CSV table of C-alpha atoms in Angstrom, one decimal:
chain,number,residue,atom,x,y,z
A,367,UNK,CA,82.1,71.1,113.1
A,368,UNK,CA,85.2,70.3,111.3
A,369,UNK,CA,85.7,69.9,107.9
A,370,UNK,CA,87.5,66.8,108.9
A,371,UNK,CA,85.0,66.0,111.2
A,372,UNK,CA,82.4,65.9,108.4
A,373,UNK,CA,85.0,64.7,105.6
A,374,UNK,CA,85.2,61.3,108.2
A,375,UNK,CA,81.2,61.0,108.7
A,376,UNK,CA,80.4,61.5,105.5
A,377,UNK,CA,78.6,64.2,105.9
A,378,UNK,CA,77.5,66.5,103.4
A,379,UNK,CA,76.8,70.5,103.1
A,380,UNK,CA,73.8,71.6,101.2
A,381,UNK,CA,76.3,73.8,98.3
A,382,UNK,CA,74.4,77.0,99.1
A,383,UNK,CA,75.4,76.7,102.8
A,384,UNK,CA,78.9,75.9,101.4
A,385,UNK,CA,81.6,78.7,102.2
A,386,UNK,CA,83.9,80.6,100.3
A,387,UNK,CA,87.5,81.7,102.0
A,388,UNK,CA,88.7,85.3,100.9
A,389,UNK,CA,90.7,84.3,98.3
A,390,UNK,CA,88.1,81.7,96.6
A,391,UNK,CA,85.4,84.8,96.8
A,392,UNK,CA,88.0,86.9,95.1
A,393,UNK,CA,87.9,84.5,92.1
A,394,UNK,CA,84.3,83.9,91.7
A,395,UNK,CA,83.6,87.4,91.7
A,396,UNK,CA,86.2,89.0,90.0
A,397,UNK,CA,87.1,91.4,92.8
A,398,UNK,CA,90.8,91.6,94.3
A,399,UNK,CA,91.2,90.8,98.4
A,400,UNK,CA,91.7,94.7,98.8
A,401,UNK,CA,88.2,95.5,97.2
A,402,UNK,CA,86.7,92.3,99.2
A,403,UNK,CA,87.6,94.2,102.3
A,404,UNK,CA,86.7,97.8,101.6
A,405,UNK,CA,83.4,96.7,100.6
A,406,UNK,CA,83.1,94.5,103.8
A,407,UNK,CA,84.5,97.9,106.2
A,408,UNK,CA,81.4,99.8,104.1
A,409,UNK,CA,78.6,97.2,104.5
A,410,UNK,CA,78.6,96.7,100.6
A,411,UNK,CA,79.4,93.4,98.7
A,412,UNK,CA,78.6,89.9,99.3
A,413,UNK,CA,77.2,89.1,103.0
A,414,UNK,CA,79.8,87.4,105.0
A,415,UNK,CA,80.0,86.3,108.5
A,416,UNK,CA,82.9,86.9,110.8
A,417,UNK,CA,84.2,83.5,112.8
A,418,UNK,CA,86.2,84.5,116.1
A,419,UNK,CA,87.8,87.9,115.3
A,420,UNK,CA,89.7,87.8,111.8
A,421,UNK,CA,88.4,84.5,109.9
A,422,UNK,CA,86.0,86.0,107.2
A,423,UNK,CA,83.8,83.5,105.3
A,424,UNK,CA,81.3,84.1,102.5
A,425,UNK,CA,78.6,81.5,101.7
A,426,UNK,CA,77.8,80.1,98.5
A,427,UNK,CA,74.7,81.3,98.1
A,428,UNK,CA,75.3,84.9,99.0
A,429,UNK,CA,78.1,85.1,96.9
A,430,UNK,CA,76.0,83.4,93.9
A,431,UNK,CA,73.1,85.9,94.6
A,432,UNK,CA,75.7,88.8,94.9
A,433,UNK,CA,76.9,88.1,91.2
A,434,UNK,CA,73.6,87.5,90.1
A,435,UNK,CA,72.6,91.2,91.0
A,436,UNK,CA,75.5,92.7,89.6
A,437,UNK,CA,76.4,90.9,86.3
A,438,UNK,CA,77.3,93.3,83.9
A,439,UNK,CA,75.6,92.9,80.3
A,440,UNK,CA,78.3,92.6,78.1
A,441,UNK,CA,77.2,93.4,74.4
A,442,UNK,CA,79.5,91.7,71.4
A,443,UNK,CA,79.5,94.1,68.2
A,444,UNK,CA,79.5,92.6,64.9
């Protein structure tokens, strides 16, 4: 479905099955495009799914467990 489709029957996407494009996955995990894809030709990185041959889309949830496991601990000295 469309996201017009479900924009005009009102209906709504549970936000973890909600997906990122390239670019929105590039800002919520800090990474640049280039990185995003050598990690995706590797099998490293978030999970993504392929749609046809060159749309690449990451879900929510993957992505948001993806940062979770590699959060760096930033310490603050005083």
């Amino acid at each position: 479905m469309s996201a017009a489709y479900l924009r005009r029957h009102r209906v709504t996407v549970p936000a973890k099955l909600r997906s990122y494009t390239p670019d929105e996955t590039s800002i919520e995990t800090g990474l640049t495009l280039d990185e995003l894809r050598r990690m995706r030709e590797k099998g490293g990185g978030p999970a993504y799914v392929t749609i046809g041959k060159r749309t690449v889309r990451y879900l929510r949830g993957d992505v948001d467990e993806w940062k979770a496991a590699h959060r760096s601990t930033i310490s603050v000295h005083s």
